[in-house]
Every structure is written in structure tokens, then in C-alpha cells.
CSV table of C-alpha atoms in Angstrom, one decimal:
chain,number,residue,atom,x,y,z
A,15,MET,CA,72.2,100.4,60.3
A,16,MET,CA,72.5,96.8,59.2
A,17,PHE,CA,75.1,96.1,61.8
A,18,LYS,CA,72.9,97.6,64.6
A,19,LEU,CA,70.1,95.5,63.6
A,20,LYS,CA,72.3,92.4,63.6
A,21,TYR,CA,73.5,93.5,67.2
A,22,CYS,CA,70.1,94.0,68.6
A,23,LEU,CA,69.0,90.6,67.1
A,24,SER,CA,71.8,88.7,68.6
A,25,ILE,CA,71.1,90.2,71.9
A,26,PHE,CA,67.3,89.5,71.7
A,27,VAL,CA,68.2,85.8,70.8
A,28,LEU,CA,70.7,85.6,73.6
A,29,LEU,CA,68.0,86.9,76.0
A,30,ILE,CA,65.5,84.4,74.9
A,31,ILE,CA,68.3,81.3,75.0
A,32,PHE,CA,69.9,82.2,78.2
A,33,PRO,CA,66.9,81.5,80.5
A,34,VAL,CA,66.2,78.2,78.7
A,35,PHE,CA,69.8,77.2,79.6
A,36,CYS,CA,69.5,78.4,83.2
A,37,ASN,CA,66.1,76.8,83.8
A,38,THR,CA,66.9,74.0,86.2
A,39,ASP,CA,63.3,72.9,86.4
A,40,ASN,CA,64.2,70.6,83.3
A,41,GLN,CA,67.0,69.2,85.1
A,42,VAL,CA,65.5,68.5,88.4
A,43,GLN,CA,62.1,66.9,89.3
A,44,ILE,CA,60.9,66.2,92.8
A,45,HIS,CA,58.0,63.9,93.4
A,46,PHE,CA,56.3,63.7,96.7
A,47,ILE,CA,55.3,60.1,97.3
A,48,GLN,CA,52.6,61.0,100.0
A,49,GLY,CA,51.4,64.2,98.6
A,50,ARG,CA,52.8,67.8,99.4
A,51,LYS,CA,51.5,69.9,102.4
A,52,ASN,CA,51.1,73.6,102.4
A,53,ILE,CA,52.5,73.8,105.9
A,54,TYR,CA,54.7,71.5,107.7
A,55,LYS,CA,55.4,71.2,111.5
A,56,THR,CA,58.2,70.0,113.4
A,57,GLY,CA,58.5,66.0,113.4
A,58,ASP,CA,56.7,65.6,110.0
A,59,LYS,CA,58.0,63.2,107.6
A,60,ILE,CA,58.3,63.8,104.0
A,61,GLU,CA,58.9,61.1,101.4
A,62,LEU,CA,60.5,62.3,98.2
A,63,GLN,CA,61.7,60.9,94.8
A,64,VAL,CA,64.4,63.2,93.4
A,65,THR,CA,65.0,62.8,89.6
A,66,VAL,CA,67.9,64.5,87.9
A,67,TYR,CA,68.8,64.9,84.2
A,68,VAL,CA,72.4,65.2,83.6
A,69,PRO,CA,74.4,64.5,80.4
A,70,ASP,CA,74.4,60.8,79.0
A,71,GLU,CA,77.8,59.8,79.7
A,72,ILE,CA,77.8,60.7,83.6
A,73,CYS,CA,78.9,57.6,85.7
A,74,PRO,CA,78.0,56.9,89.4
A,75,ASP,CA,81.3,58.4,90.2
A,76,GLY,CA,80.2,61.6,88.4
A,77,MET,CA,77.0,61.7,90.3
A,78,ASP,CA,79.0,62.3,93.7
A,79,LYS,CA,79.1,65.8,92.4
A,80,THR,CA,75.2,66.2,92.8
A,81,LYS,CA,74.8,67.1,96.4
A,82,LEU,CA,71.7,67.7,98.5
A,83,PHE,CA,71.9,70.5,101.1
A,84,ILE,CA,69.3,70.9,103.8
A,85,SER,CA,68.0,73.5,106.0
A,86,GLY,CA,65.5,73.2,108.8
A,87,ILE,CA,65.3,69.5,107.9
A,88,LYS,CA,67.2,66.3,108.5
A,89,ILE,CA,67.7,63.2,106.2
A,90,VAL,CA,66.2,60.3,107.7
A,91,ARG,CA,66.9,57.8,105.0
A,92,GLU,CA,68.5,58.2,101.7
A,93,ASN,CA,69.4,55.9,98.9
A,94,SER,CA,72.2,56.1,96.6
A,95,TRP,CA,71.6,57.5,93.0
A,96,GLU,CA,70.0,55.1,90.8
A,97,HIS,CA,70.5,55.0,87.1
A,98,ILE,CA,67.2,54.8,85.5
A,99,LYS,CA,68.1,55.3,81.9
A,100,ARG,CA,70.6,57.2,79.9
A,101,GLY,CA,71.1,60.6,81.4
A,102,VAL,CA,68.3,60.0,84.0
A,103,TRP,CA,69.2,59.3,87.7
A,104,GLN,CA,67.0,58.9,90.7
A,105,LYS,CA,67.2,59.1,94.5
A,106,LYS,CA,64.5,58.3,97.3
A,107,LEU,CA,64.5,60.3,100.3
A,108,THR,CA,62.9,60.6,103.7
A,109,LEU,CA,63.1,63.9,105.5
A,110,GLU,CA,62.0,65.1,108.9
A,111,ILE,CA,61.3,68.6,109.6
A,112,VAL,CA,63.5,69.9,112.4
A,113,GLY,CA,62.5,73.6,112.2
A,114,ASN,CA,64.8,76.7,111.9
A,115,LYS,CA,64.6,80.4,112.7
A,116,LYS,CA,63.7,81.3,109.1
A,117,GLY,CA,60.4,79.8,109.2
A,118,VAL,CA,60.9,77.8,106.0
A,119,ALA,CA,62.6,74.6,105.5
A,120,LYS,CA,64.7,74.0,102.4
A,121,LEU,CA,66.2,71.0,100.1
A,122,THR,CA,68.5,72.0,97.7
A,123,VAL,CA,69.8,69.9,94.7
A,124,TYR,CA,73.2,71.2,93.9
A,125,ARG,CA,75.6,70.2,91.2
A,126,ARG,CA,78.7,71.9,90.1
A,127,ALA,CA,80.5,69.9,87.4
A,128,ASP,CA,82.0,70.5,83.9
A,129,LYS,CA,79.3,68.3,82.8
A,130,GLY,CA,75.8,69.8,83.8
A,131,SER,CA,75.7,72.1,86.5
A,132,PHE,CA,72.4,73.3,88.3
A,133,THR,CA,71.0,74.3,91.7
A,134,PHE,CA,67.1,73.4,92.4
A,135,GLN,CA,65.5,74.4,95.6
A,136,GLU,CA,62.3,72.8,97.2
A,137,ARG,CA,61.0,75.0,100.1
A,138,PHE,CA,58.7,73.7,102.9
A,139,ASN,CA,56.8,76.4,104.6
A,140,LEU,CA,56.9,75.8,108.5
A,141,GLU,CA,54.0,76.7,110.9
B,14,MET,CA,146.9,62.7,101.3
B,15,ASN,CA,144.7,60.5,99.0
B,16,THR,CA,142.2,59.8,101.8
B,17,PHE,CA,141.9,63.5,102.1
B,18,ARG,CA,141.3,64.1,98.4
B,19,ILE,CA,138.8,61.3,98.3
B,20,GLY,CA,137.1,62.9,101.1
B,21,ILE,CA,137.0,66.2,99.4
B,22,LYS,CA,135.7,64.6,95.9
B,23,TYR,CA,133.1,62.7,98.1
B,24,ASN,CA,131.9,66.0,99.5
B,25,GLU,CA,131.9,67.8,96.2
B,26,ASN,CA,129.9,64.9,94.7
B,27,LYS,CA,127.3,65.3,97.5
B,28,ASP,CA,127.1,69.0,97.2
B,29,LEU,CA,126.6,68.6,93.4
B,30,ILE,CA,123.8,66.0,93.9
B,31,SER,CA,122.2,68.1,96.6
B,32,LYS,CA,122.3,71.3,94.3
B,33,TRP,CA,120.9,69.2,91.4
B,34,ILE,CA,117.9,67.9,93.7
B,35,VAL,CA,116.9,71.3,95.0
B,36,ILE,CA,117.3,72.9,91.7
B,37,SER,CA,115.2,70.2,90.1
B,38,THR,CA,112.5,70.8,92.8
B,39,ILE,CA,112.4,74.4,92.2
B,40,VAL,CA,112.0,73.8,88.5
B,41,TRP,CA,109.3,71.1,89.1
B,42,MET,CA,107.5,73.6,91.5
B,43,VAL,CA,107.4,76.3,88.9
B,44,LEU,CA,106.3,74.1,86.3
B,45,HIS,CA,103.5,72.7,88.5
B,46,THR,CA,102.3,76.1,89.4
B,47,VAL,CA,102.2,77.5,85.7
B,48,TYR,CA,100.4,74.2,84.5
B,49,MET,CA,97.8,74.7,87.3
B,50,ASN,CA,97.3,78.3,86.6
B,51,VAL,CA,97.2,77.9,82.9
B,52,MET,CA,94.6,74.9,83.1
B,53,GLY,CA,92.5,76.7,85.7
B,54,ILE,CA,93.0,73.7,88.2
B,55,THR,CA,92.5,74.2,92.0
B,56,PRO,CA,92.5,71.7,94.7
B,57,THR,CA,88.6,71.6,94.2
B,58,ASN,CA,88.8,70.4,90.6
B,59,ARG,CA,92.0,68.5,90.7
B,60,THR,CA,90.3,65.6,88.8
B,61,LEU,CA,91.1,67.8,85.8
B,62,CYS,CA,94.8,67.3,86.4
B,63,VAL,CA,96.5,65.2,83.9
B,64,ILE,CA,98.2,63.3,86.6
B,65,TYR,CA,95.1,62.5,88.3
B,66,ASP,CA,93.6,61.3,85.0
B,67,SER,CA,96.6,58.9,84.1
B,68,LEU,CA,97.2,57.4,87.6
B,69,PRO,CA,95.1,55.1,89.7
B,70,LYS,CA,93.6,56.8,92.7
B,71,TRP,CA,96.0,55.5,95.2
B,72,ALA,CA,98.9,56.3,93.2
B,73,PHE,CA,97.7,59.9,92.8
B,74,TYR,CA,97.4,60.0,96.6
B,75,ILE,CA,100.9,58.9,97.1
B,76,TYR,CA,101.8,61.4,94.6
B,77,GLU,CA,100.1,64.2,96.3
B,78,TYR,CA,100.6,63.5,99.9
B,79,PHE,CA,104.2,62.2,100.0
B,80,PHE,CA,105.9,63.6,96.8
B,81,GLU,CA,104.1,66.8,96.9
B,82,LEU,CA,104.5,67.2,100.6
B,83,PHE,CA,108.1,66.2,100.4
B,84,ILE,CA,108.9,69.0,97.7
B,85,VAL,CA,106.8,71.8,99.7
B,86,VAL,CA,108.7,71.0,102.8
B,87,LEU,CA,112.0,70.9,101.0
B,88,LEU,CA,111.3,74.2,99.5
B,89,GLY,CA,110.4,75.6,102.9
B,90,ILE,CA,113.6,74.2,104.4
B,91,PHE,CA,115.5,75.9,101.5
B,92,ALA,CA,113.8,79.0,102.1
B,93,GLY,CA,114.8,78.8,105.8
B,94,VAL,CA,118.4,78.0,104.9
B,95,LEU,CA,118.6,81.0,102.6
B,96,ILE,CA,117.2,83.3,105.2
B,97,GLU,CA,119.9,82.1,107.7
B,98,HIS,CA,122.6,82.0,105.2
B,99,PHE,CA,122.0,85.6,104.2
B,100,SER,CA,120.7,86.8,107.6
B,101,HIS,CA,123.4,89.4,107.7
B,102,LYS,CA,122.2,91.1,104.2
B,103,LEU,CA,118.4,90.5,105.1
B,104,LYS,CA,118.4,91.9,108.6
B,105,ARG,CA,116.8,95.0,107.7
B,106,PHE,CA,113.9,93.1,106.0
B,107,TYR,CA,113.1,91.0,109.0
B,108,PRO,CA,109.5,91.6,110.7
B,109,LYS,CA,110.5,93.7,113.7
B,110,ASN,CA,107.2,93.1,115.4
B,111,GLN,CA,104.0,91.0,115.1
B,112,LEU,CA,102.1,93.4,113.0
B,113,LEU,CA,105.1,93.3,110.2
B,114,ALA,CA,105.1,89.5,110.7
B,115,PHE,CA,101.4,89.5,110.0
B,116,ILE,CA,101.6,91.6,106.8
B,117,TYR,CA,104.6,89.7,105.4
B,118,ALA,CA,102.8,86.4,106.0
B,119,SER,CA,99.6,87.7,104.4
B,120,ILE,CA,101.4,88.5,101.3
B,121,LEU,CA,103.2,85.3,100.8
B,122,PRO,CA,101.1,82.5,99.3
B,123,VAL,CA,102.6,79.6,101.2
B,124,CYS,CA,100.8,76.7,102.9
B,125,SER,CA,101.5,75.7,106.7
B,126,CYS,CA,103.9,72.7,105.8
B,127,ALA,CA,106.1,75.2,103.6
B,128,VAL,CA,106.1,78.0,106.2
B,129,ILE,CA,107.0,75.7,109.4
B,130,PRO,CA,110.6,74.9,108.3
B,131,MET,CA,111.1,78.7,108.4
B,132,VAL,CA,110.3,79.0,112.0
B,133,SER,CA,113.7,77.9,113.3
B,134,SER,CA,115.7,80.4,111.0
B,135,LEU,CA,113.2,83.2,111.8
B,136,ASN,CA,113.4,82.5,115.5
B,137,LYS,CA,117.2,83.4,115.3
B,138,ASN,CA,116.5,86.8,113.7
B,139,VAL,CA,113.2,87.8,115.2
B,140,ASN,CA,111.4,87.3,118.6
B,141,PHE,CA,109.4,84.2,119.0
B,142,ARG,CA,106.1,85.8,119.2
B,143,SER,CA,106.7,87.3,115.7
B,144,ALA,CA,108.0,84.1,114.3
B,145,ILE,CA,104.6,82.2,115.6
B,146,THR,CA,102.6,85.1,114.4
B,147,PHE,CA,104.2,84.6,110.8
B,148,ILE,CA,103.6,80.8,110.7
B,149,VAL,CA,99.9,81.2,112.0
B,150,ALA,CA,99.2,84.0,109.6
B,151,ALA,CA,100.9,82.6,106.5
B,152,PRO,CA,98.3,79.7,105.6
B,153,LEU,CA,95.2,81.7,106.7
B,154,LEU,CA,95.7,84.7,104.4
B,155,ASN,CA,97.1,85.7,101.0
B,156,PRO,CA,96.0,88.0,98.1
B,157,TYR,CA,94.2,85.2,96.4
B,158,ILE,CA,92.4,83.9,99.6
B,159,VAL,CA,91.3,87.5,100.4
B,160,PHE,CA,89.9,88.0,96.8
B,161,LEU,CA,88.2,84.6,96.8
B,162,SER,CA,86.6,85.4,100.1
B,163,PHE,CA,85.3,88.9,99.0
B,164,SER,CA,84.0,87.4,95.7
B,165,VAL,CA,82.6,84.1,96.9
B,166,LEU,CA,81.3,84.6,100.3
B,167,GLY,CA,80.9,88.3,100.5
B,168,ILE,CA,82.3,91.3,102.2
B,169,LYS,CA,81.1,90.2,105.8
B,170,TYR,CA,83.0,86.8,105.7
B,171,ALA,CA,86.0,88.5,104.1
B,172,VAL,CA,86.3,91.3,106.7
B,173,ILE,CA,85.7,88.7,109.6
B,174,ARG,CA,88.2,86.4,108.2
B,175,ILE,CA,90.9,89.2,107.9
B,176,VAL,CA,90.1,90.6,111.5
B,177,ALA,CA,90.0,86.9,113.0
B,178,SER,CA,93.2,86.0,111.2
B,179,PHE,CA,95.1,88.8,112.7
B,180,ILE,CA,93.7,88.4,116.2
B,181,LEU,CA,94.4,84.7,116.0
B,182,ALA,CA,98.1,85.1,114.9
B,183,VAL,CA,99.0,87.7,117.1
B,184,THR,CA,97.3,86.2,120.3
B,185,THR,CA,98.8,82.8,119.6
B,186,GLY,CA,102.3,84.4,119.1
B,187,LEU,CA,101.8,86.2,122.6
B,188,ILE,CA,100.6,83.1,124.5
B,189,LEU,CA,103.3,80.8,123.0
B,190,GLU,CA,106.0,83.2,123.9
B,191,TRP,CA,104.6,83.5,127.4
B,192,ILE,CA,104.4,79.8,127.6
B,193,ALA,CA,108.0,79.2,126.4
B,194,THR,CA,109.4,81.8,128.6
B,195,THR,CA,107.3,81.0,131.8
B,196,LEU,CA,107.7,77.3,131.7
B,197,LYS,CA,111.3,77.6,130.3
B,198,TYR,CA,110.6,75.5,127.4
B,199,ASP,CA,113.3,74.8,124.9
B,200,ILE,CA,112.6,76.0,121.6
B,201,LYS,CA,114.0,73.1,119.5
B,202,GLY,CA,114.7,73.2,115.7
B,203,ILE,CA,116.4,71.1,113.3
B,204,TYR,CA,118.8,74.0,112.6
B,205,LYS,CA,120.3,73.7,116.1
B,206,HIS,CA,123.1,71.5,116.5
B,207,SER,CA,123.1,69.0,119.2
B,208,LYS,CA,126.7,70.0,120.6
B,209,PRO,CA,128.0,73.5,120.4
B,210,ASN,CA,131.2,72.8,118.5
B,211,CYS,CA,130.0,69.8,116.5
B,212,GLN,CA,129.6,70.9,112.9
B,213,VAL,CA,127.0,68.2,111.8
B,214,VAL,CA,125.3,70.4,109.2
B,215,SER,CA,127.1,71.4,106.0
B,216,LYS,CA,127.5,75.2,105.2
B,217,ASN,CA,126.6,74.7,101.6
B,218,PRO,CA,122.9,75.7,101.5
B,219,PHE,CA,121.9,73.0,99.1
B,220,ARG,CA,123.6,70.4,100.9
B,221,LYS,CA,122.2,71.7,104.2
B,222,THR,CA,118.7,71.8,102.8
B,223,MET,CA,119.0,68.0,101.8
B,224,GLN,CA,120.5,67.2,105.3
B,225,LEU,CA,117.8,68.9,107.1
B,226,THR,CA,115.0,67.5,104.8
B,227,TYR,CA,116.7,64.0,105.4
B,228,LYS,CA,116.3,64.7,109.3
B,229,ILE,CA,112.6,65.1,109.0
B,230,LEU,CA,111.8,62.5,106.3
B,231,PRO,CA,110.2,60.2,108.9
B,232,TYR,CA,107.9,63.1,110.0
B,233,ILE,CA,107.0,63.5,106.2
B,234,ILE,CA,106.2,60.0,105.9
B,235,ILE,CA,104.0,59.9,109.0
B,236,ALA,CA,102.2,63.0,108.0
B,237,GLY,CA,101.5,61.7,104.5
B,238,LEU,CA,100.1,58.5,105.9
B,239,LEU,CA,97.8,60.3,108.2
B,240,THR,CA,96.7,62.7,105.4
B,241,VAL,CA,96.0,59.7,102.9
B,242,THR,CA,93.9,58.1,105.7
B,243,PHE,CA,91.8,61.4,106.0
B,244,GLU,CA,91.6,61.6,102.3
B,245,TYR,CA,90.0,58.1,102.1
B,246,ILE,CA,87.6,58.9,105.1
B,247,ASN,CA,86.9,62.4,103.6
B,248,PRO,CA,85.1,63.9,106.7
B,249,LYS,CA,84.2,67.0,104.6
B,250,LYS,CA,81.6,64.7,102.8
B,251,TYR,CA,79.8,63.9,105.9
B,252,LEU,CA,79.6,67.7,106.8
B,253,GLU,CA,77.7,68.4,103.5
B,254,THR,CA,74.7,66.3,104.4
B,255,LEU,CA,74.1,67.8,107.9
B,256,SER,CA,71.4,70.1,109.0
B,257,PHE,CA,73.4,72.5,111.1
B,258,ASN,CA,70.4,73.5,113.0
B,259,LEU,CA,71.8,72.8,116.5
B,260,GLU,CA,74.6,75.5,116.9
B,261,PRO,CA,76.9,73.8,119.5
B,262,VAL,CA,76.9,70.5,117.6
B,263,SER,CA,77.7,72.2,114.3
B,264,MET,CA,80.4,74.1,116.0
B,265,LEU,CA,82.1,71.0,117.5
B,266,LEU,CA,81.8,69.0,114.1
B,267,MET,CA,83.5,72.1,112.3
B,268,LEU,CA,86.3,72.1,114.8
B,269,LEU,CA,86.7,68.3,114.9
B,270,VAL,CA,87.0,68.2,111.0
B,271,GLY,CA,88.8,71.3,110.6
B,272,ILE,CA,91.7,70.6,112.9
B,273,PRO,CA,92.9,67.3,111.1
B,274,ILE,CA,92.4,68.2,107.4
B,275,TYR,CA,94.2,70.7,105.5
B,276,VAL,CA,92.4,72.8,102.8
B,277,CYS,CA,95.0,74.7,100.8
B,278,ASN,CA,94.8,78.0,99.3
B,279,GLY,CA,91.2,79.1,99.9
B,280,THR,CA,89.5,75.7,99.2
B,281,ASP,CA,87.6,76.1,102.5
B,282,VAL,CA,86.1,79.3,100.9
B,283,ILE,CA,84.6,77.0,98.0
B,284,PHE,CA,83.6,74.3,100.3
B,285,LEU,CA,81.6,76.7,102.7
B,286,GLN,CA,79.8,78.5,99.6
B,287,PRO,CA,76.8,76.2,99.3
B,288,LEU,CA,76.9,75.4,103.0
B,289,LEU,CA,76.4,79.0,104.1
B,290,LYS,CA,73.9,79.7,101.2
B,291,TYR,CA,71.6,76.6,101.4
B,292,THR,CA,72.0,75.2,105.0
B,293,ASP,CA,71.6,76.4,108.6
B,294,LEU,CA,75.3,76.8,109.0
B,295,SER,CA,76.1,80.1,111.0
B,296,MET,CA,79.1,82.5,110.2
B,297,GLY,CA,80.7,81.4,113.5
B,298,SER,CA,80.8,77.9,112.6
B,299,ALA,CA,82.0,78.6,109.2
B,300,MET,CA,84.7,80.7,110.3
B,301,MET,CA,86.0,78.0,112.7
B,302,PHE,CA,86.2,75.6,110.0
B,303,SER,CA,88.1,78.2,107.8
B,304,LEU,CA,90.4,79.0,110.7
B,305,THR,CA,91.4,75.6,111.9
B,306,SER,CA,91.4,73.9,108.6
B,307,SER,CA,93.9,76.5,107.2
B,308,VAL,CA,96.2,77.1,110.2
B,309,ILE,CA,96.8,73.6,111.2
B,310,CYS,CA,96.3,70.0,110.0
B,311,ILE,CA,97.6,66.6,111.0
B,312,SER,CA,100.6,67.0,108.7
B,313,SER,CA,101.6,70.5,109.9
B,314,ILE,CA,101.2,69.3,113.6
B,315,ILE,CA,103.5,66.5,112.9
B,316,MET,CA,106.1,68.9,111.3
B,317,LEU,CA,105.6,71.3,114.3
B,318,TYR,CA,106.5,68.4,116.6
B,319,LYS,CA,109.9,68.2,115.1
B,320,PHE,CA,110.5,72.1,114.7
B,321,LEU,CA,109.1,73.3,118.1
B,322,GLY,CA,109.2,70.3,120.3
B,323,LYS,CA,106.2,68.2,121.8
B,324,LYS,CA,105.3,70.8,124.6
B,325,LEU,CA,105.1,73.7,122.3
B,326,THR,CA,103.3,71.8,119.6
B,327,ILE,CA,100.6,70.7,122.1
B,328,SER,CA,100.4,74.2,123.5
B,329,LEU,CA,100.0,75.8,120.0
B,330,VAL,CA,97.3,73.4,119.0
B,331,ILE,CA,95.3,73.9,122.1
B,332,THR,CA,95.7,77.8,122.2
B,333,ILE,CA,94.5,77.9,118.4
B,334,THR,CA,91.5,75.6,119.4
B,335,MET,CA,90.5,77.6,122.4
B,336,LEU,CA,90.9,81.0,120.5
B,337,VAL,CA,88.9,79.6,117.5
B,338,ILE,CA,86.0,78.4,119.9
B,339,LEU,CA,85.9,82.0,121.4
B,340,PHE,CA,86.0,83.4,117.9
B,341,GLY,CA,82.9,81.2,116.8
B,342,ILE,CA,80.9,82.1,119.8
B,343,THR,CA,81.6,85.8,119.6
B,344,ILE,CA,80.9,86.0,115.8
B,345,ASN,CA,77.7,84.1,116.3
B,346,LEU,CA,76.5,86.6,119.1
B,347,PHE,CA,77.1,89.6,116.8
B,348,THR,CA,76.0,88.2,113.4
């Protein structure tokens, strides 16, 4: 009986903890410099500031593993990752909507590394 | 008499040195494979490798693209020499047709640079189209690549890859054989002696391996230099930031990047996974990248030049390019 209770409690704790670790909202933040629109049309330009939170020891070379994937948009201008403070990196981007068949453009911030992996996606509805 | 004895002694010493080098290479390769598997190191996370960690970047590239390439080619040549040496015993195992050549190649986990040296010895025992099918299919498929394709990119990609690999290998074999016979191209090979009665290559398999490796050493160096250059340029990095919304442009880019670079043992699958998931990259363009980057690369083209001759190498590259474009367009039409 005691064993079952411990077993159930462990699963319960894991279920609570797991989404916390999986939550990438804390690791990536996107700030729209000129505000966000509900609907975008082809040719619209979007200025963004992407902030990522990674382990403190990551160096500029390690930030190469943080990639941006785009769908329905093109990157017009992109700065390199700027080290703001320990574990915080920032990049400014200018995007242009080029459109696609899916009706939604996407910017994916993707990192696969031993130190801090995450995937974060920002979607832009197209008219 | 003394000169004769010195000659024998000299030959024995050379045989012994050759044997020592080949066996050391095999031992090194086994240890390398065990280390990579135990530590879970693949070409995508090679930064975890102790050699990568302990050497400056340029020294690691020299190690990877000259030393490793030399070892892979040497082992490929050794395999070719053994096939030729024991051809009378192995006769019943040779692939009698293209289907068998494809199946054999799909089981062997070897890269294009290791399989190319086998082409001449295979060509003596099987027909030319089967030999070409074998060298085209070997780097495209092996059990690990099939498993990786199914698990990482799904059943659709995996099935298309298997079918496309089969059609590509068989068709390339047929076309190359047709070109070679119609235009009467001489199928060159380093195993072939320049004069019929001139015994320039030793009968000892270890010595013969070293003599043949020495013959293609300049090609290994050129291949290594070009591969290092591509590693520094890293064209894959530019692909990752593209939108892929213009299909013809994306197909062309995938082709242009895929032909010179070599991605070994399913690395293309890992590379394509985020691109297929998060960008507008189509299945056709992705397949074009997988096929070209696995079958040919700048190093294998240079090696092929030595083993097949200039005209057949150019024909092979053009045939593969044309077929891959055709596959890309067809796949996009139906997916």
C-alpha cells in the first residue's frame, strides 16, 4: 500500500515538473518593436527582438547552435547574438512576409545542444 | 647471389611494413567505431569527440579530412584487393544482377570513398552495371540510415528514400553501362596493369594495398584539400536561414550544395529534420539534398576520376544530377 502511494506520488510530481522543464516560454521571448498585428500581408515588415535564456557558461560559439528557421517570411536584416548578461542573449531581426500556401508564416527559434535545448515558434497569420 | 638475397630481404621488409600498416589501420578503425558508438558520437555532435576537444580546429580538419579519408580509402582498397585475391572462393557470393547488387550495398554501412576502390575488383567479377549500382547504392542506404529515416523524418520520407535510391542506383548503372559500351570508353582502374606482362603490383594483399593506396595518394590529398575548403565555407549554414518558398530556387540550391558536400551515415536526415518541420522546404527538394549529398561529394568525384576515368566520372555525375532533378520534380508533383 505504502509502495503504491509512493509510486503514485512520484508520477504526480513528475507530471508537474515535466511541463515546467519543457516550457520554452521562459527560455525565449520575442518583443515586437513596432507592435504586433493580427493579420499580415505580403510585403509587410516586422521588426523583432529575440531574447534567449541559456545556461550561464554558453559562449558566442555555443550560440551558433541556436538557429532561426523561417516559413513564409524572409530575413531582411539580422544581427549576431549579443551577450546582454550572464545567460541572456539577444538578437534583432527584420523580417518580411513573403507568403506561403499554408496561410501562416512562422519563425522558429531552435536550439539543440547538450546545454539547453528548446524550440519556440512565433506564428503570423496571413491574409 | 648476394644481390638476390638482399632483394628478397628488401621485399620481405616491405611486405612486413605493409602488413603492419594495414593491420594497424584496421585496429584503429575498430577502436574508432567502438569509441564513437559507446560515447554516442555522430557526425552531428563530433564536438564531443576527445580529438576535437584536444586539437585546434585546423588540426582536427587535417585529421578528419586527410588522415580519416586516407584510412577509409586504404580499407576500401584492402577490401577490393581481398575480393580480387579470393575471387575464386567468393564467386558464388558476387551479385549476379543489379537487384542483388542493390541489396548487398544497402546492408553494408560504408561511405562513398570506401566503396569506390572496390569498383575495379567488382568489375572483374560482375557486370559493369551491377558494379555501378553497388557503388551508388552503398552510401545511400544501410540499416542505420533506414532506421533513422523512419524514426526522425517519418514513413513517407523513408519509403521515398528507399524507392528513389533503388531507381537511382539501377538507372545509373544501366545508363553508365550504355555510355561505356556505346562510346567504347575504357573502364580504367588502378588494379589494371599498364602492360599485360608487366607485374608492377605485388601479389601480397597487404603490399598490393599499400602500392595501390600510394598510387591514389595525390587524389586523396586533393580531395582532402577541397573538402576542408567546403568545411570552412560551410554551405549548409546558409541553407538553414533560407525561406524555401520559391520551389525552383530551393531545388537548385539543394542540388548545388548537395553535390560537393558529403554527409555521412544519415547526417542529412538530422540536418533536414528542422528544415522539413519548420520551413517551407518541400519533400522533393529535401530528397534531392539527401540523394546528392550521400551519393557523390567532391572527394568521391576525385576518387572516381582515378578509378573510372575522366569521361565516365563526368557521365556519372551528370546522370546522377539529371535523375535527381527528375526525382525532385516528380516527388513534388505527388506529395
